[in-house]
Structure formats: structure tokens, C-alpha cells
Amino acid sequence: MQELDLVIHNSAGLHARPARVLVDLAKQFKSTVHIRAGNKRVSAKSMIAILTLGVGCGQAVQIDINGEDEALAAEALATAVREGLGEGPETHDSVNSALAAARNGNGTHNGHSHAESSIAVADVVPVIGPIRAEPIKAGANIQAIAGAPGIAVGPILRYERARIEINHTFSGVDNELQHLQAALSTAQQQLVALREQVLLRADASEAAIFDVHRDLLADPALLEAVHGAIQAGQAAAVAWQTVINQQAEAIAQLDDPLLAERASDLRDVGERVLRLLAGAEAASLDEHWAKTKQPMIVVAYDLTPSETAAFDPAKVLGFCTAVGGPNAHTAILARALGLPAVISAGPSVLELATGTEVILDGTAGTLLISPAAEAITAAKTAQQREREHKALAMSSAKLPATTVDGQHIEVVANIGGLNEAQQATTLGADGVGLLRTEFLFLERTQAPTEDEQFATYREIAQAMGAAPVIVRTLDIGGDKPLPYLALPTEENPFLGERGIRLCLAHPELLQTQVRAILRAASFGRLRIMFPMIADAGELRAAKAEIERIRAELQLPPIEIGIMIEVPSAALMADLLANEVDFFSIGTNDLTQYTLAMDRTHPTLAAQADGLHPAVLRLIARTVEAAHAAGKWVGVCGELGADPQAVPILVGLGVDELSVSVPAIPTVKAQIRALNFAQCQTSARRALACATAAEVRQGAFDQ
Ligand code: PEP
Ligand code: MG
């Protein structure tokens, strides 16, 4: 057995990201790996267990490793912890004092101890407590947060989860374990089916929520704790609910918004299994539907991703929740499924009686209660217009996106895999403007081999036929560590080693990927693109790698482009243009770096608007420089599908818009209705504005 005395010096302790790195690393070894903090010892192969330790910054932990590869594991784990598990170190003082405390066996534990917490059975299903809110009057228009766009008009259904009745009778260890196993495997099957169902209506990243749920169900610490409770004489359902509650509660208390989301995932999946164990029906709208046969707008305290994914679009027009955030899985799913949603409307909406008529506007984030007849007529007209618009866009999806005065814009897709490539062709994409290759590298313990990558790129190239596909080289690092890479610790991940910087620092990654892309290129029309280029030096180094590999493999040249997403690249676009075949502007990153606002910041992200005139000026400069050198420019950030941005981007002279797959038909339809000369006027006016709000208020829509 190997034992390590270590100190966690990550500033936020062992929170989700470093815990994930630790778990992924521990899982690579056959040995058992346990981590102890204070008086609690858990498997280091369990994310949930590590999170529930609540290890804070400067806290000592002991890791013990037992098995055939223990020496190797000990070395790797010690190095990874010392290097900050993908994050920056704290001061040495706190490190040393905690280390001393660890050696004396009295490491401080500033997390939450849950050994003694016991959860009452009645608390298992989240129950909404008594709500004290002012009753809402007819005609009130509640301003909440826009969750997913679209208008819904109809009666509400107050949706509440039914309490699950649990059988406490213990029928013997073997029986209870079998009962648990059966429920777990049914839950796994349900999650696979749910994933498939979501894949039909949305794309892979949304469906991946259910992979997270499946991982949670297989978590060794969770299963170990439940098995232990059963062996101690508890019925499977009681053991399961107690452990889920303890672990979800422990994670939620760590006061980290990202972890809070994991806690709700754990509760969601926990309830699924509990229902199976208790033989309880899932909360369903069917009873209400059978009585009314009327599509409804669901109003709930909160909804889980499972509940949202299971809503039948024929029965549910949209939903409104009292709590929740725009970036929670539920809202992301609603957008992907095209279900209008208003979130965080406050507890007063829970006072509304089932059957109350409302108008839900998921674009404005409002809920109008018992509207007057004229408001209903106006909403229905707007809704009808929206539907016609979508239907028209779908029916004409294959037509080219050419403005009324003859300016042609290529509309291509941002994709993350083969599935989306196939959907993109069906929806009329002129090609793929951005293949995010990260999907091939994440959620694994080793980098994919050249042959694995080759097979995927070839399939995508073949799926797109003669249409071009831009393969972006790996854009990872900083906030997205790969556990199998010894990434440097980062104080400020978005300003650290990411994108092309990381690939140049780890040339074997880039070389393998380039070989795979070059080999696959002859199966279609592949182009290559580098992310995060900040200057010509990086570009030249990356191009040199391509040239060397191409000569070695004796393959024909390939078109090479770069993303313009760092302000320095936009400012140097005139010189860079001479060294590439094309530019693609990544407005997501360009906006965050121009405005100095983290694109994932919980309060700033909404202000990080790509229609800020500063960003538009950088885009204008890039387009001018490219065109002067005879090169074309695309936009592949989210801005490219923003209906207010499309005329401005077209007016600025952008040649290609690369958008998410579901947006392709509507963006093409919008372009076909535009007048290029007017777009140019709009663009000029936008460039003269002082703020993003002024640009948006400028009514540049045509
Ligand atoms: C961007 O930054 O705009 C972009 C398209 O790249 P990503 O969102 O993958 O960083
Ligand atoms: Mg980017």
C-alpha cells in the first residue's frame, strides 16, 4: 500500500473541476484509491464522494492506494495534486501549515460533515413549502427571465411532483440487492431511451445530459453507500433515498453554482430510481390531458431535465418555472427542443390555479395572466406569423441564401459530430463552417488515436459530400482540462494555454490530429482551421507542421484558415490575410476578449453582447483586410444566428455565416428577404453607435 499526505491548494478547494481531474486520473489505475479528509475516507474514483468531502483550500488530505500499479498511481496522483489539478497554487504558507497538520493527523476540515446527517423519509421528494406570495391579478404581466424563445397561449397546469410512498419492509439482503439492481438497470435503459428521444429533436450536447445521469448511477461511492445500508438491514428504497439525499445535500451546500447543478442532476436521477423501487408512476400530465384534451402551459417550482425532455410537444405548449437560471440544463434543453420557456418567475406563479389562461412569451421572458381578448388575438397572430415563418423557412431550406439584390451568403453549420453533419445536410447547410473536434477528446482517459480520428473525420467528410467542411484543430485547455495531459496550472484559464497555444506546446497532439485530417481530406472537401491565433508566429508554426506532415504523407495541399477570436488577430488581419486561405470570426471569444467579460460569467455574460460596436469594428476591419487580400470571411460565433445581427454582419461584408444546425433554415430565409444595400447602411449606422444597446435599439431589422 502507498500512502500520500497531500494538501489541496486549489483556491476553491476540491470543487468540481479539480475533483473531476483527480477522479479521471484515479480511474486509470487498477489499484483501489481512497482519499481521506478529516474523519471521512472515500473512493477517489467517485466524483460524488470527493465532492461530498467538501475539501477546502489549504486542507490536508491523505490518499491511500492499494494494488498492482500502486507505485505508478501514487506518483501520478502526487504530481497531479501538487500541480494543482489543472488550477493555480495558493501560498506556500497555507500549504505547509496544512501539511504539518496532516502529518499530525489533525487536518482541518472546513467542509461539511455529513456522517451524522439523517434525512427524514418524508423529505425525499422535493416538496415546495408554503409559499407566501401576493396573489396575481388578472392582466398582470410578470417579467421573468427568457428561458427559450417562442410564444405560447393557453391554460396553465400547476405541475407538482407526486409524493412517492415507500415500502420500509426489509425482505433480506439478497432480495433488496436484486431489487436495487433491477431498478438501476431499468433506469439505465430509460436514460438511454430518453437520450435517443432528445437526439431526435435536439443535438448531441443536449442529449449528453443523460450520459451524465448514467454516470451518476454507476458512481462507485453512491453504490457502495447504498449497498452498505442494505447490508445493515435497510430496504433498498429507504437506503437509496437516504444516500441520494445525503450526497445531493452535501454537494448543494458547497455553495458553488456548478455543483448545485450536479446536485439537481443527482436528485433527478435519484428520483427516477426511487420511483422504480417504489413502483410509483412518474409524474405525468396524462391524467389532466385525459380530462381536458387541451394543450397546456406547465407552471412548476422547477423542472428537471428528465421532466422537460419527456414533455410531449402535442400536449405542452411551453413552461414557466418559479426558480432556475438561463444556463441550467432545463433551459438549455427547452431551447434545443423548441419549447417556449420563461424561468425564475418567482413564487407567486405557483399561486395560479390550473386552467388560468396566460400568454407566455419566451423571447421577452414574460407571463401575462388572464389576458384581455385583444391581447390573446395579438399573441395568436404573432404566434401564427412565427409558425408560418418557420414552415416557410423549412420548405425553402435548400434554396440558396441570396439577398433580393443578389448578394450570396454561404450558410453553413457548426457541428460537434457525425449526427449533426447528417442533420445539417437535411436542413440545407451549404457545408460545415466549424467542426468542433473537442468532442473526440473529452470524456476519455487517453487521447484518441490517429486512426480513430481519421475514421470520424472521413465519415463526416463523406456525409457532407461535395460541400466543404472546416475542421478546427483541438481548442482545449484552461477551463477544459484533459486529465491525460499534464496541463500547466492556470491562474486565469481563459488567458492561459488554450487553443493553438496548447497544441503548439504539445506538438504530438497537433501532429496526430493533422495526420488524421490530411488522410481523411480526400474523402470529401476538408479544410483546416486553427483556433485562438494571436499572431503570425503561431500561425507559421502551425502551418509548418501541416506542411511537414503533408510532404511526409505525400498528400495534396489543403486550404488553411484561422479563427479571428483574439483582438490582436483582428487588428493584424491585414498581415495575417496574406498567410491564410480564409478567416472565420469567433464572436463568442472575440466578444469576451474585447469587452473583458468572461463568456461564462453568471452576471456579466448577458452584457457580453457581440453587437457591441467595438466588436463590430473589429469584424469590419477583419473583413476589409481579408477582401483586400482576396480572401473570404465567415462568422462562426453565436452572433451569426442572431436575427438582429444577421443584416449587420451581411452589411459588413461577411461571406459566410456558420450557425447551429436548427438555425440554418431561418437564417437562410432571413437573408433571402434582405436587401444588401440596406444592410450596408445598417452596418455603417451600427459602427457609429456607442453601445450594444444602441445598436439593438437602432431597429436595423429589415
Ligand atoms: C467562438 O469563440 O466564437 C467560437 C465559435 O468558438 P468556441 O465557441 O468553440 O470557443
Ligand atoms: Mg472560440
CSV table of C-alpha atoms in Angstrom, one decimal, residues 136-525:
chain,number,residue,atom,x,y,z
A,136,ILE,CA,-51.5,37.7,-9.0
A,137,LYS,CA,-54.3,39.8,-10.5
A,138,ALA,CA,-55.8,39.3,-13.9
A,139,GLY,CA,-53.9,41.3,-16.5
A,140,ALA,CA,-50.7,41.3,-14.5
A,141,ASN,CA,-47.6,40.8,-16.7
A,142,ILE,CA,-44.8,39.1,-14.8
A,143,GLN,CA,-41.4,40.0,-16.0
A,144,ALA,CA,-39.1,37.0,-15.6
A,145,ILE,CA,-36.1,35.6,-17.4
A,146,ALA,CA,-36.3,34.5,-21.1
A,147,GLY,CA,-35.6,30.7,-21.0
A,148,ALA,CA,-36.4,29.6,-24.6
A,149,PRO,CA,-37.9,31.7,-27.4
A,150,GLY,CA,-41.4,31.4,-28.7
A,151,ILE,CA,-45.0,32.4,-27.7
A,152,ALA,CA,-47.5,30.1,-26.1
A,153,VAL,CA,-51.1,30.9,-25.4
A,154,GLY,CA,-53.3,28.6,-23.3
A,155,PRO,CA,-54.4,27.4,-19.9
A,156,ILE,CA,-51.8,26.6,-17.3
A,157,LEU,CA,-51.4,23.3,-15.5
A,158,ARG,CA,-49.9,23.6,-12.0
A,159,TYR,CA,-47.4,20.8,-12.1
A,160,GLU,CA,-46.4,19.2,-8.8
A,161,ARG,CA,-44.4,16.1,-8.3
A,162,ALA,CA,-46.4,13.4,-6.5
A,163,ARG,CA,-45.1,12.1,-3.2
A,164,ILE,CA,-43.5,8.6,-3.5
A,165,GLU,CA,-44.8,6.1,-1.0
A,166,ILE,CA,-42.0,3.9,0.1
A,167,ASN,CA,-42.2,0.4,1.5
A,168,HIS,CA,-40.0,0.1,4.6
A,169,THR,CA,-40.2,-3.6,4.9
A,170,PHE,CA,-36.9,-5.3,4.6
A,171,SER,CA,-37.0,-8.6,2.7
A,172,GLY,CA,-33.5,-9.8,3.2
A,173,VAL,CA,-30.1,-8.6,1.8
A,174,ASP,CA,-30.2,-10.7,-1.4
A,175,ASN,CA,-33.7,-9.7,-2.3
A,176,GLU,CA,-33.1,-6.0,-1.6
A,177,LEU,CA,-29.9,-6.0,-3.6
A,178,GLN,CA,-31.7,-7.7,-6.5
A,179,HIS,CA,-34.5,-5.2,-6.3
A,180,LEU,CA,-32.0,-2.3,-6.4
A,181,GLN,CA,-30.1,-3.9,-9.3
A,182,ALA,CA,-33.3,-4.3,-11.3
A,183,ALA,CA,-34.3,-0.7,-10.7
A,184,LEU,CA,-30.8,0.5,-11.7
A,185,SER,CA,-30.8,-1.4,-14.9
A,186,THR,CA,-34.3,-0.2,-15.8
A,187,ALA,CA,-33.2,3.4,-15.0
A,188,GLN,CA,-30.2,3.0,-17.3
A,189,GLN,CA,-32.5,1.7,-20.1
A,190,GLN,CA,-34.8,4.7,-19.6
A,191,LEU,CA,-31.9,7.1,-19.8
A,192,VAL,CA,-30.7,5.5,-23.0
A,193,ALA,CA,-34.2,5.9,-24.4
A,194,LEU,CA,-34.5,9.5,-23.2
A,195,ARG,CA,-31.2,10.3,-24.8
A,196,GLU,CA,-32.3,8.8,-28.1
A,197,GLN,CA,-35.6,10.8,-27.8
A,198,VAL,CA,-33.7,14.0,-27.3
A,199,LEU,CA,-31.3,13.2,-30.1
A,200,LEU,CA,-34.2,13.1,-32.5
A,201,ARG,CA,-35.3,16.7,-31.5
A,202,ALA,CA,-32.0,18.3,-30.4
A,203,ASP,CA,-28.3,17.7,-30.8
A,204,ALA,CA,-25.6,15.7,-29.1
A,205,SER,CA,-24.6,18.2,-26.4
A,206,GLU,CA,-28.2,18.3,-25.0
A,207,ALA,CA,-28.6,14.6,-25.1
A,208,ALA,CA,-25.3,14.3,-23.2
A,209,ILE,CA,-27.1,15.4,-20.1
A,210,PHE,CA,-28.5,11.9,-19.8
A,211,ASP,CA,-25.0,10.4,-20.1
A,212,VAL,CA,-24.1,12.4,-17.0
A,213,HIS,CA,-27.1,10.8,-15.3
A,214,ARG,CA,-26.0,7.4,-16.3
A,215,ASP,CA,-22.5,8.1,-14.9
A,216,LEU,CA,-24.0,9.2,-11.7
A,217,LEU,CA,-26.0,5.9,-11.4
A,218,ALA,CA,-22.8,4.0,-11.8
A,219,ASP,CA,-20.8,6.0,-9.3
A,220,PRO,CA,-18.9,3.6,-7.0
A,221,ALA,CA,-19.3,5.6,-3.8
A,222,LEU,CA,-23.0,6.0,-4.3
A,223,LEU,CA,-23.5,2.3,-4.9
A,224,GLU,CA,-21.1,1.4,-2.1
A,225,ALA,CA,-23.1,3.5,0.4
A,226,VAL,CA,-26.4,2.1,-0.7
A,227,HIS,CA,-25.1,-1.5,-0.6
A,228,GLY,CA,-23.8,-0.8,2.9
A,229,ALA,CA,-27.1,0.5,4.1
A,230,ILE,CA,-28.9,-2.5,2.6
A,231,GLN,CA,-26.4,-4.9,4.3
A,232,ALA,CA,-27.2,-3.1,7.5
A,233,GLY,CA,-30.8,-4.0,7.2
A,234,GLN,CA,-32.5,-1.2,5.3
A,235,ALA,CA,-35.0,-1.8,2.5
A,236,ALA,CA,-33.5,-0.8,-0.9
A,237,ALA,CA,-35.8,2.2,-1.4
A,238,VAL,CA,-35.0,3.6,2.0
A,239,ALA,CA,-31.3,3.1,1.6
A,240,TRP,CA,-31.4,4.6,-1.8
A,241,GLN,CA,-33.3,7.7,-0.9
A,242,THR,CA,-31.2,8.3,2.2
A,243,VAL,CA,-27.9,8.1,0.4
A,244,ILE,CA,-29.1,10.3,-2.5
A,245,ASN,CA,-30.4,12.9,-0.2
A,246,GLN,CA,-27.3,13.0,1.9
A,247,GLN,CA,-25.0,13.2,-1.1
A,248,ALA,CA,-27.1,15.7,-3.1
A,249,GLU,CA,-27.5,17.9,0.0
A,250,ALA,CA,-23.8,17.7,0.7
A,251,ILE,CA,-22.9,18.8,-2.8
A,252,ALA,CA,-25.6,21.6,-2.8
A,253,GLN,CA,-24.2,23.0,0.4
A,254,LEU,CA,-20.8,23.6,-1.1
A,255,ASP,CA,-22.1,26.9,-2.4
A,256,ASP,CA,-20.9,26.6,-6.0
A,257,PRO,CA,-23.4,27.2,-8.8
A,258,LEU,CA,-21.8,24.5,-11.0
A,259,LEU,CA,-22.1,22.0,-8.2
A,260,ALA,CA,-25.6,23.0,-7.4
A,261,GLU,CA,-26.4,21.8,-10.9
A,262,ARG,CA,-24.7,18.5,-10.3
A,263,ALA,CA,-26.8,18.2,-7.1
A,264,SER,CA,-30.0,18.7,-9.0
A,265,ASP,CA,-28.9,16.1,-11.6
A,266,LEU,CA,-28.3,13.7,-8.7
A,267,ARG,CA,-31.7,14.4,-7.3
A,268,ASP,CA,-33.3,14.0,-10.7
A,269,VAL,CA,-31.7,10.6,-11.4
A,270,GLY,CA,-32.2,9.6,-7.7
A,271,GLU,CA,-35.9,10.2,-8.0
A,272,ARG,CA,-36.1,8.1,-11.2
A,273,VAL,CA,-34.6,5.1,-9.4
A,274,LEU,CA,-36.7,5.7,-6.3
A,275,ARG,CA,-39.9,5.6,-8.4
A,276,LEU,CA,-38.8,2.3,-9.9
A,277,LEU,CA,-38.0,0.9,-6.4
A,278,ALA,CA,-41.4,2.1,-5.1
A,279,GLY,CA,-43.3,1.1,-8.1
A,280,ALA,CA,-44.6,4.6,-8.4
A,281,GLU,CA,-45.7,6.2,-11.7
A,282,ALA,CA,-43.6,9.1,-12.9
A,283,ALA,CA,-45.3,12.5,-12.6
A,284,SER,CA,-47.3,12.7,-15.7
A,285,LEU,CA,-49.6,15.1,-17.5
A,286,ASP,CA,-51.7,12.3,-18.8
A,287,GLU,CA,-54.4,12.4,-16.2
A,288,HIS,CA,-55.0,16.1,-16.8
A,289,TRP,CA,-54.8,15.6,-20.5
A,290,ALA,CA,-57.4,12.8,-20.4
A,291,LYS,CA,-59.8,15.2,-18.7
A,292,THR,CA,-59.3,18.3,-20.8
A,293,LYS,CA,-57.7,17.2,-24.1
A,294,GLN,CA,-56.3,20.7,-24.2
A,295,PRO,CA,-52.6,21.5,-24.7
A,296,MET,CA,-51.3,23.4,-21.6
A,297,ILE,CA,-48.6,25.6,-20.3
A,298,VAL,CA,-46.8,23.9,-17.4
A,299,VAL,CA,-46.2,26.1,-14.3
A,300,ALA,CA,-43.8,24.5,-11.8
A,301,TYR,CA,-41.5,25.4,-9.0
A,302,ASP,CA,-38.7,23.9,-11.0
A,303,LEU,CA,-38.4,21.1,-13.6
A,304,THR,CA,-35.7,18.5,-14.0
A,305,PRO,CA,-34.1,17.9,-17.4
A,306,SER,CA,-35.8,14.5,-17.5
A,307,GLU,CA,-39.2,16.1,-17.0
A,308,THR,CA,-38.6,18.7,-19.7
A,309,ALA,CA,-37.3,16.1,-22.2
A,310,ALA,CA,-40.3,13.9,-21.5
A,311,PHE,CA,-42.9,16.6,-22.3
A,312,ASP,CA,-44.9,15.7,-25.4
A,313,PRO,CA,-44.9,18.7,-27.7
A,314,ALA,CA,-48.5,17.9,-28.7
A,315,LYS,CA,-49.6,18.4,-25.0
A,316,VAL,CA,-47.2,21.0,-23.6
A,317,LEU,CA,-47.1,24.4,-25.3
A,318,GLY,CA,-44.4,25.8,-23.0
A,319,PHE,CA,-43.5,26.1,-19.4
A,320,CYS,CA,-42.8,28.6,-16.6
A,321,THR,CA,-40.8,27.9,-13.5
A,322,ALA,CA,-40.6,29.8,-10.3
A,323,VAL,CA,-36.8,29.3,-10.0
A,324,GLY,CA,-34.0,28.3,-12.3
A,325,GLY,CA,-31.3,30.0,-14.4
A,326,PRO,CA,-30.9,30.5,-18.2
A,327,ASN,CA,-27.9,28.3,-18.3
A,328,ALA,CA,-29.3,25.4,-16.3
A,329,HIS,CA,-29.8,22.2,-18.2
A,330,THR,CA,-33.6,22.6,-18.2
A,331,ALA,CA,-33.4,25.9,-20.1
A,332,ILE,CA,-30.8,24.6,-22.5
A,333,LEU,CA,-33.0,21.6,-23.3
A,334,ALA,CA,-36.1,23.8,-23.8
A,335,ARG,CA,-34.2,25.9,-26.3
A,336,ALA,CA,-32.9,22.8,-28.1
A,337,LEU,CA,-36.4,21.2,-28.1
A,338,GLY,CA,-38.1,24.5,-29.3
A,339,LEU,CA,-40.3,24.7,-26.3
A,340,PRO,CA,-41.0,28.3,-25.2
A,341,ALA,CA,-40.0,28.9,-21.6
A,342,VAL,CA,-40.0,31.6,-19.0
A,343,ILE,CA,-37.9,30.9,-15.9
A,344,SER,CA,-37.3,32.4,-12.5
A,345,ALA,CA,-40.7,34.0,-12.4
A,346,GLY,CA,-40.8,33.9,-8.6
A,347,PRO,CA,-43.1,32.0,-6.2
A,348,SER,CA,-46.2,34.0,-7.0
A,349,VAL,CA,-46.8,32.0,-10.2
A,350,LEU,CA,-47.3,28.9,-8.0
A,351,GLU,CA,-50.5,30.6,-6.7
A,352,LEU,CA,-52.0,30.4,-10.1
A,353,ALA,CA,-54.8,27.9,-10.4
A,354,THR,CA,-54.8,25.2,-13.1
A,355,GLY,CA,-56.9,26.4,-16.0
A,356,THR,CA,-55.9,30.1,-15.7
A,357,GLU,CA,-55.3,31.5,-19.2
A,358,VAL,CA,-51.9,33.0,-19.9
A,359,ILE,CA,-49.7,34.3,-22.6
A,360,LEU,CA,-46.1,33.1,-22.2
A,361,ASP,CA,-43.5,35.0,-24.2
A,362,GLY,CA,-40.3,33.0,-24.0
A,363,THR,CA,-38.4,35.7,-26.1
A,364,ALA,CA,-39.3,38.6,-23.8
A,365,GLY,CA,-39.4,36.4,-20.6
A,366,THR,CA,-42.9,37.5,-19.7
A,367,LEU,CA,-46.1,35.7,-18.4
A,368,LEU,CA,-49.3,37.7,-18.9
A,369,ILE,CA,-52.1,36.5,-16.6
A,370,SER,CA,-55.7,36.2,-17.7
A,371,PRO,CA,-55.1,38.4,-20.7
A,372,ALA,CA,-57.8,40.5,-22.4
A,373,ALA,CA,-59.3,39.2,-25.6
A,374,GLU,CA,-57.4,41.7,-27.7
A,375,ALA,CA,-54.0,40.6,-26.2
A,376,ILE,CA,-54.9,36.9,-26.9
A,377,THR,CA,-55.7,37.8,-30.5
A,378,ALA,CA,-52.5,39.7,-30.9
A,379,ALA,CA,-50.4,36.9,-29.4
A,380,LYS,CA,-52.1,34.3,-31.6
A,381,THR,CA,-51.4,36.4,-34.7
A,382,ALA,CA,-47.7,36.8,-33.6
A,383,GLN,CA,-47.6,33.0,-33.0
A,384,GLN,CA,-49.1,32.3,-36.4
A,385,ARG,CA,-46.6,34.6,-38.1
A,386,GLU,CA,-43.8,32.8,-36.2
A,387,ARG,CA,-45.1,29.4,-37.3
A,388,GLU,CA,-45.6,30.4,-41.0
A,389,HIS,CA,-42.1,31.9,-40.9
A,390,LYS,CA,-40.6,28.7,-39.6
A,391,ALA,CA,-42.6,26.5,-42.0
A,392,LEU,CA,-41.6,28.7,-45.0
A,393,ALA,CA,-38.0,28.6,-43.9
A,394,MET,CA,-38.1,24.8,-43.6
A,395,SER,CA,-39.7,24.4,-47.0
A,396,SER,CA,-37.2,26.6,-48.7
A,397,ALA,CA,-34.2,25.4,-46.7
A,398,LYS,CA,-32.4,24.1,-49.7
A,399,LEU,CA,-32.6,27.3,-51.7
A,400,PRO,CA,-29.5,29.5,-51.7
A,401,ALA,CA,-29.2,32.4,-49.2
A,402,THR,CA,-29.1,35.3,-51.7
A,403,THR,CA,-30.4,38.7,-50.8
A,404,VAL,CA,-33.1,40.3,-53.0
A,405,ASP,CA,-30.3,42.4,-54.7
A,406,GLY,CA,-28.1,39.4,-55.5
A,407,GLN,CA,-25.6,39.2,-52.6
A,408,HIS,CA,-24.9,35.5,-51.9
A,409,ILE,CA,-24.1,34.3,-48.4
A,410,GLU,CA,-22.9,30.8,-47.6
A,411,VAL,CA,-24.9,29.4,-44.6
A,412,VAL,CA,-23.0,26.5,-43.1
A,413,ALA,CA,-23.2,24.6,-39.8
A,414,ASN,CA,-21.4,24.5,-36.5
A,415,ILE,CA,-21.3,20.8,-35.6
A,416,GLY,CA,-19.8,18.5,-33.0
A,417,GLY,CA,-20.2,15.1,-34.7
A,418,LEU,CA,-21.5,12.9,-37.5
A,419,ASN,CA,-25.1,13.1,-36.3
A,420,GLU,CA,-25.2,16.8,-36.7
A,421,ALA,CA,-23.4,16.7,-40.1
A,422,GLN,CA,-26.3,14.5,-41.3
A,423,GLN,CA,-28.9,16.8,-39.9
A,424,ALA,CA,-27.1,19.8,-41.4
A,425,THR,CA,-27.4,18.4,-44.9
A,426,THR,CA,-31.1,17.7,-44.4
A,427,LEU,CA,-31.7,21.3,-43.3
A,428,GLY,CA,-29.9,22.9,-46.3
A,429,ALA,CA,-26.5,23.7,-45.0
A,430,ASP,CA,-24.0,24.7,-47.7
A,431,GLY,CA,-21.3,22.9,-45.7
A,432,VAL,CA,-19.7,22.8,-42.3
A,433,GLY,CA,-18.2,26.1,-41.1
A,434,LEU,CA,-16.9,24.7,-37.8
A,435,LEU,CA,-16.4,21.2,-36.7
A,436,ARG,CA,-15.5,21.4,-33.0
A,437,THR,CA,-13.2,18.4,-32.7
A,438,GLU,CA,-13.0,18.7,-28.9
A,439,PHE,CA,-15.9,16.2,-28.7
A,440,LEU,CA,-13.5,13.5,-29.7
A,441,PHE,CA,-11.1,14.2,-26.9
A,442,LEU,CA,-13.3,14.9,-23.9
A,443,GLU,CA,-14.8,12.3,-21.5
A,444,ARG,CA,-12.0,9.8,-22.0
A,445,THR,CA,-8.8,8.7,-20.3
A,446,GLN,CA,-6.5,8.9,-23.3
A,447,ALA,CA,-6.3,11.0,-26.5
A,448,PRO,CA,-8.0,9.3,-29.5
A,449,THR,CA,-5.6,7.6,-31.8
A,450,GLU,CA,-4.8,8.8,-35.3
A,451,ASP,CA,-6.9,6.0,-36.8
A,452,GLU,CA,-9.9,6.8,-34.6
A,453,GLN,CA,-9.8,10.4,-35.5
A,454,PHE,CA,-9.3,9.6,-39.2
A,455,ALA,CA,-12.4,7.4,-39.2
A,456,THR,CA,-14.5,10.1,-37.7
A,457,TYR,CA,-13.3,12.9,-40.0
A,458,ARG,CA,-13.7,10.6,-43.0
A,459,GLU,CA,-17.3,9.8,-42.0
A,460,ILE,CA,-18.1,13.5,-41.7
A,461,ALA,CA,-16.4,14.4,-45.0
A,462,GLN,CA,-18.4,11.6,-46.7
A,463,ALA,CA,-21.7,12.7,-45.1
A,464,MET,CA,-21.2,16.2,-46.4
A,465,GLY,CA,-20.3,15.0,-50.0
A,466,ALA,CA,-19.1,17.9,-52.2
A,467,ALA,CA,-19.9,20.5,-49.5
A,468,PRO,CA,-16.8,21.9,-47.7
A,469,VAL,CA,-16.1,21.0,-44.1
A,470,ILE,CA,-13.9,23.2,-41.9
A,471,VAL,CA,-12.2,21.0,-39.3
A,472,ARG,CA,-11.0,23.1,-36.4
A,473,THR,CA,-7.9,21.7,-34.6
A,474,LEU,CA,-8.3,21.0,-30.9
A,475,ASP,CA,-9.5,24.0,-28.9
A,476,ILE,CA,-8.9,22.9,-25.4
A,477,GLY,CA,-7.1,24.0,-22.3
A,478,GLY,CA,-7.6,26.3,-19.3
A,479,ASP,CA,-11.2,25.7,-18.3
A,480,LYS,CA,-11.4,22.4,-20.2
A,481,PRO,CA,-8.5,20.3,-18.9
A,482,LEU,CA,-7.8,16.9,-20.4
A,483,PRO,CA,-7.0,14.6,-17.5
A,484,TYR,CA,-4.5,12.7,-19.6
A,485,LEU,CA,-2.5,15.8,-20.3
A,486,ALA,CA,-0.3,17.4,-17.7
A,487,LEU,CA,-1.7,20.8,-18.3
A,488,PRO,CA,0.1,23.7,-16.6
A,489,THR,CA,-1.7,25.3,-13.7
A,490,GLU,CA,-3.7,28.3,-14.7
A,491,GLU,CA,-4.5,31.4,-12.6
A,492,ASN,CA,-6.6,32.7,-15.3
A,493,PRO,CA,-7.7,29.9,-17.6
A,494,PHE,CA,-9.2,32.0,-20.5
A,495,LEU,CA,-6.0,33.9,-20.7
A,496,GLY,CA,-3.8,30.8,-20.5
A,497,GLU,CA,-2.6,28.0,-22.6
A,498,ARG,CA,-5.6,27.1,-24.7
A,499,GLY,CA,-6.4,26.5,-28.4
A,500,ILE,CA,-3.4,26.6,-30.7
A,501,ARG,CA,-1.1,27.7,-27.8
A,502,LEU,CA,-1.7,24.4,-26.1
A,503,CYS,CA,-1.3,22.4,-29.3
A,504,LEU,CA,2.0,24.0,-30.1
A,505,ALA,CA,3.1,23.2,-26.6
A,506,HIS,CA,2.1,19.6,-27.1
A,507,PRO,CA,3.1,19.0,-30.7
A,508,GLU,CA,2.2,15.3,-30.6
A,509,LEU,CA,-1.5,16.2,-30.2
A,510,LEU,CA,-1.4,18.6,-33.2
A,511,GLN,CA,0.7,16.2,-35.3
A,512,THR,CA,-1.7,13.2,-34.8
A,513,GLN,CA,-4.7,15.3,-35.5
A,514,VAL,CA,-3.2,16.9,-38.6
A,515,ARG,CA,-2.2,13.5,-40.0
A,516,ALA,CA,-5.8,12.2,-39.4
A,517,ILE,CA,-7.3,15.3,-41.1
A,518,LEU,CA,-5.0,15.2,-44.1
A,519,ARG,CA,-5.6,11.5,-44.6
A,520,ALA,CA,-9.4,12.0,-44.4
A,521,ALA,CA,-9.4,15.0,-46.7
A,522,SER,CA,-9.5,13.0,-49.9
A,523,PHE,CA,-12.9,11.6,-48.9
A,524,GLY,CA,-14.6,14.9,-49.2
A,525,ARG,CA,-13.6,18.6,-49.1
